[in-house]
Tab-separated table of C-alpha atoms and ligand atoms in Angstrom:
chain	number	residue	atom	x	y	z
A	26	MET	CA	-0.037	0.054	0.097
A	27	ARG	CA	1.171	3.448	-0.794
A	28	LYS	CA	2.621	5.381	2.204
A	29	ARG	CA	0.841	8.582	2.860
A	30	ILE	CA	2.909	11.709	3.857
A	31	LEU	CA	1.583	14.911	5.305
A	32	LEU	CA	3.583	17.963	4.121
A	33	LEU	CA	3.411	21.218	5.925
A	34	GLU	CA	5.226	23.823	3.970
A	35	ASP	CA	4.015	27.597	3.288
A	36	GLU	CA	6.548	28.320	0.513
A	37	GLN	CA	4.991	26.940	-2.733
A	38	ALA	CA	8.023	26.626	-4.558
A	39	ILE	CA	9.631	24.375	-1.967
A	40	ALA	CA	6.417	22.487	-1.546
A	41	ASP	CA	6.283	21.927	-5.345
A	42	THR	CA	9.727	20.273	-5.549
A	43	LEU	CA	8.982	18.055	-2.601
A	44	LEU	CA	5.521	17.058	-3.947
A	45	TYR	CA	7.076	16.144	-7.254
A	46	ALA	CA	9.980	14.212	-5.677
A	47	LEU	CA	7.830	12.468	-3.143
A	48	GLN	CA	5.039	11.631	-5.741
A	49	SER	CA	7.661	10.222	-8.044
A	50	GLU	CA	9.051	7.920	-5.412
A	51	GLY	CA	5.450	6.621	-5.237
A	52	PHE	CA	4.212	8.291	-1.880
A	53	GLU	CA	0.755	9.833	-1.676
A	54	VAL	CA	1.189	13.367	-0.324
A	55	GLN	CA	-1.106	15.733	1.265
A	56	HIS	CA	0.256	19.253	1.266
A	57	VAL	CA	-1.110	22.017	3.558
A	58	ARG	CA	0.203	25.518	4.053
A	59	LEU	CA	-0.911	26.185	7.708
A	60	ALA	CA	-0.295	24.636	11.159
A	61	THR	CA	-3.898	24.372	11.814
A	62	HIS	CA	-4.604	22.607	8.413
A	63	ALA	CA	-1.773	20.269	9.287
A	64	LEU	CA	-3.462	19.165	12.626
A	65	GLU	CA	-6.791	18.879	11.011
A	66	ALA	CA	-5.325	16.668	8.207
A	67	PHE	CA	-3.606	14.478	11.022
A	68	ARG	CA	-6.754	14.082	12.951
A	69	SER	CA	-8.939	13.189	10.118
A	70	GLN	CA	-6.547	10.621	8.475
A	71	PRO	CA	-3.331	10.005	10.065
A	72	PRO	CA	-0.488	9.656	7.655
A	73	ASP	CA	2.466	7.451	7.887
A	74	LEU	CA	4.860	10.241	8.224
A	75	ALA	CA	4.775	14.162	8.540
A	76	ILE	CA	7.216	16.583	7.148
A	77	LEU	CA	6.826	19.916	9.007
A	78	ASP	CA	8.107	23.276	8.227
A	79	VAL	CA	9.234	25.084	11.445
A	80	GLY	CA	8.211	28.491	10.135
A	81	VAL	CA	4.638	28.727	8.920
A	82	PRO	CA	2.242	31.898	8.840
A	83	ASP	CA	-0.046	30.641	11.743
A	84	GLY	CA	2.498	29.065	14.061
A	85	SER	CA	5.309	26.752	13.998
A	86	GLY	CA	5.947	23.121	13.050
A	87	PHE	CA	7.143	22.711	16.410
A	88	ASP	CA	3.726	23.403	17.928
A	89	VAL	CA	2.110	20.820	15.229
A	90	CYS	CA	4.792	18.276	16.505
A	91	ARG	CA	3.960	18.778	20.168
A	92	ALA	CA	0.306	18.356	19.387
A	93	ILE	CA	0.815	15.051	17.337
A	94	ARG	CA	3.308	13.648	19.956
A	95	LYS	CA	0.312	13.844	22.485
A	96	THR	CA	-1.332	10.882	20.647
A	97	SER	CA	1.183	9.569	18.080
A	98	GLU	CA	4.680	8.228	17.687
A	99	MET	CA	4.359	8.848	13.993
A	100	PRO	CA	7.625	9.792	12.235
A	101	ILE	CA	8.242	13.471	11.918
A	102	VAL	CA	10.796	15.199	9.810
A	103	PHE	CA	11.302	19.023	10.153
A	104	LEU	CA	12.339	21.480	7.467
A	105	THR	CA	14.232	24.228	8.888
A	106	ALA	CA	15.612	27.387	7.421
A	107	ARG	CA	19.224	28.421	7.942
A	108	HIS	CA	18.551	30.901	10.657
A	109	GLU	CA	16.420	28.406	12.377
A	110	GLU	CA	19.516	26.267	13.063
A	111	ILE	CA	19.482	26.885	16.719
A	112	ASP	CA	16.100	25.318	16.939
A	113	ARG	CA	17.158	21.937	15.565
A	114	VAL	CA	18.191	20.560	18.752
A	115	LEU	CA	14.875	21.604	20.176
A	116	GLY	CA	13.190	19.690	17.194
A	117	LEU	CA	15.004	16.433	18.397
A	118	GLU	CA	14.053	17.126	21.856
A	119	LEU	CA	10.428	17.307	20.631
A	120	GLY	CA	10.760	13.940	19.438
A	121	ALA	CA	11.439	14.521	15.606
A	122	ASP	CA	13.028	11.720	13.878
A	123	ASP	CA	15.017	13.985	11.601
A	124	TYR	CA	15.329	17.297	10.208
A	125	VAL	CA	16.509	18.997	6.844
A	126	VAL	CA	18.077	22.310	6.577
A	127	LYS	CA	17.177	24.481	3.631
A	128	PRO	CA	18.111	24.638	1.039
A	129	PHE	CA	18.106	20.929	0.483
A	130	SER	CA	17.884	18.655	-2.366
A	131	PRO	CA	14.441	16.890	-2.747
A	132	ARG	CA	16.273	13.737	-3.265
A	133	GLU	CA	18.185	13.914	0.177
A	134	VAL	CA	14.521	14.327	1.686
A	135	CYS	CA	13.324	11.355	-0.029
A	136	ALA	CA	16.220	9.277	0.920
A	137	ARG	CA	15.706	10.303	4.691
A	138	VAL	CA	11.906	9.535	4.355
A	139	ARG	CA	12.524	6.098	2.769
A	140	ALA	CA	15.207	5.478	5.733
A	141	ILE	CA	12.823	6.600	8.495
A	142	LEU	CA	9.919	4.458	7.105
A	143	ARG	CA	12.058	1.450	6.717
A	144	ARG	CA	13.196	2.018	10.458
A	145	SER	CA	9.569	2.483	11.737
A	146	ALA	CA	8.308	-0.604	9.683
A	147	ALA	CA	10.805	-2.680	11.508
A	148	THR	CA	9.624	-1.573	14.842
A	149	PRO	CA	6.353	-2.631	16.224
A	150	LEU	CA	4.379	0.453	17.345
A	151	THR	CA	3.959	-0.967	20.990
A	152	SER	CA	7.741	-1.448	21.450
A	153	GLU	CA	9.969	1.045	23.606
A	154	PRO	CA	12.539	3.004	21.580
A	155	ALA	CA	15.674	0.860	20.787
A	156	PRO	CA	18.032	1.153	23.809
A	157	PRO	CA	20.656	3.774	23.436
A	158	THR	CA	23.358	1.421	22.849
A	159	SER	CA	24.825	-1.020	20.286
A	160	ALA	CA	25.878	-4.506	21.382
A	161	LEU	CA	29.412	-3.869	21.034
A	162	LEU	CA	29.692	-0.435	22.639
A	163	GLN	CA	27.869	0.461	25.976
A	164	LEU	CA	27.337	4.171	26.620
A	165	ASP	CA	27.475	5.077	30.438
A	166	GLU	CA	25.739	8.477	30.244
A	167	ALA	CA	26.217	9.158	34.083
A	168	ALA	CA	29.777	8.489	34.084
A	169	GLN	CA	30.387	9.915	30.541
A	170	ARG	CA	32.278	6.995	29.303
A	171	ILE	CA	31.967	4.356	26.651
A	172	ARG	CA	32.771	0.621	26.988
A	173	CYS	CA	33.975	-1.463	24.153
A	174	GLY	CA	33.767	-5.196	25.189
A	175	ASN	CA	35.418	-5.355	28.583
A	176	GLU	CA	37.269	-2.126	28.594
A	177	TRP	CA	36.384	1.579	28.836
A	178	LEU	CA	37.520	3.504	25.708
A	179	ALA	CA	40.080	6.249	26.170
A	180	LEU	CA	38.366	9.336	24.425
A	181	THR	CA	38.906	13.016	24.257
A	182	ARG	CA	35.900	15.091	25.263
A	183	TYR	CA	34.873	15.631	21.720
A	184	GLU	CA	35.551	11.928	20.739
A	185	PHE	CA	33.121	11.022	23.435
A	186	GLN	CA	30.409	13.356	22.661
A	187	LEU	CA	30.604	12.342	19.157
A	188	LEU	CA	30.502	8.741	19.641
A	189	ALA	CA	27.902	9.148	22.370
A	190	THR	CA	25.661	11.360	19.917
A	191	LEU	CA	25.708	8.535	17.521
A	192	LEU	CA	25.060	5.901	20.177
A	193	ARG	CA	22.076	7.569	21.381
A	194	ARG	CA	20.366	7.097	18.133
A	195	PRO	CA	21.766	3.961	16.453
A	196	GLU	CA	20.917	3.865	12.631
A	197	ARG	CA	20.032	7.545	12.641
A	198	ILE	CA	22.065	9.395	9.901
A	199	PHE	CA	23.434	12.712	11.471
A	200	SER	CA	24.754	15.185	8.915
A	201	ARG	CA	28.037	17.028	9.751
A	202	VAL	CA	26.153	20.158	10.433
A	203	GLU	CA	24.176	18.449	13.157
A	204	LEU	CA	27.013	16.857	14.562
A	205	MET	CA	28.909	20.285	14.676
A	206	ASP	CA	25.849	21.577	16.511
A	207	LEU	CA	25.432	18.695	18.847
A	208	VAL	CA	29.007	17.876	19.652
A	209	TRP	CA	30.883	21.166	19.226
A	210	GLY	CA	27.977	23.462	20.208
A	211	GLY	CA	28.352	25.402	17.029
A	212	ALA	CA	31.860	26.503	18.035
A	213	LEU	CA	33.138	28.839	15.401
A	214	ASP	CA	36.145	27.109	14.573
A	215	THR	CA	34.682	23.771	13.639
A	216	SER	CA	34.164	22.783	9.961
A	217	ASP	CA	33.121	19.604	8.304
A	218	ARG	CA	36.727	18.526	8.505
A	219	THR	CA	36.633	18.807	12.219
A	220	VAL	CA	33.793	16.069	12.212
A	221	ASP	CA	35.377	14.108	9.565
A	222	ALA	CA	38.966	14.031	11.506
A	223	HIS	CA	37.141	12.937	14.801
A	224	VAL	CA	35.340	10.097	13.012
A	225	LYS	CA	38.563	8.939	11.605
A	226	LEU	CA	40.200	9.001	15.131
A	227	LEU	CA	37.332	7.258	16.486
A	228	ARG	CA	37.512	4.475	13.937
A	229	ALA	CA	41.271	3.886	14.660
A	230	LYS	CA	40.575	3.582	18.350
A	231	LEU	CA	37.658	1.144	17.833
A	232	ARG	CA	39.862	-0.846	15.284
A	233	ALA	CA	42.759	-0.897	17.995
A	234	ARG	CA	40.204	-2.594	20.279
A	235	GLY	CA	39.499	-5.327	17.463
A	236	VAL	CA	36.217	-3.922	16.192
A	237	GLN	CA	36.290	-5.123	12.711
A	238	ALA	CA	33.224	-4.088	11.213
A	239	GLU	CA	32.710	-0.492	9.958
A	240	LEU	CA	30.584	0.442	13.066
A	241	ILE	CA	30.509	4.106	12.093
A	242	GLN	CA	29.049	4.300	8.674
A	243	THR	CA	29.593	7.029	6.141
A	244	HIS	CA	26.548	8.166	4.101
A	245	ARG	CA	27.684	9.707	1.003
A	246	ASN	CA	26.397	13.393	0.997
A	247	MET	CA	24.382	12.834	4.211
A	248	GLY	CA	26.699	12.273	7.162
A	249	TYR	CA	27.296	9.493	9.524
A	250	SER	CA	25.543	6.947	11.558
A	251	ILE	CA	26.449	4.064	13.944
A	252	ARG	CA	25.233	0.702	13.192
A	253	ALA	CA	22.900	-1.111	15.712
A	254	VAL	CA	24.737	-4.412	15.885
A	255	ASP	CA	23.074	-7.379	17.547
B	6	CA	CA1	8.180	28.528	5.851
């Protein structure tokens, strides 16, 4: 059966490119321009996934997300403008599954939507979220350390934050920009290369502990994720 997507986006040009891309991928898309209409659409016929623009004329995608989350764990993806970057952490805290920063490529959005729907299809609705760990690595939030097998990894502050960020959401793809925000707190001297360099260091440390598989995965033009190994 075709998956139904609710798209809240007030800019027609952006909505048009997304509608075209999503419909070409076989999704059924309901497009609305206002937060109130998004909620009405959600209530009358819950979709399989919602894509919510953060800035809309009558409110915000965050409000819509909050309202939806009262009754539903449906996957939600935020669309945010550059100047709303600061809000992206809030979006994840509200329970968004992903967010995409404008300008984006419609193909990237489609890829993320497909990945999220695949993940949610694999998880029964009644189950708890996956535990924040992979079988190989154990995150100890309280003590700010990560165990690999029987030993604690010797990690620098940023290496720890980076690996912990990935481990909290196994299989979720984090873009470099997201990782810069979440790990480096938007420090001005960070760049894509900072992220790449730290991933390289982490991989070397994991290899040194005998982790053979490429646990931290590179997703071309999208970012990094950690595999949920079982
Ligand atoms: Ca907007």
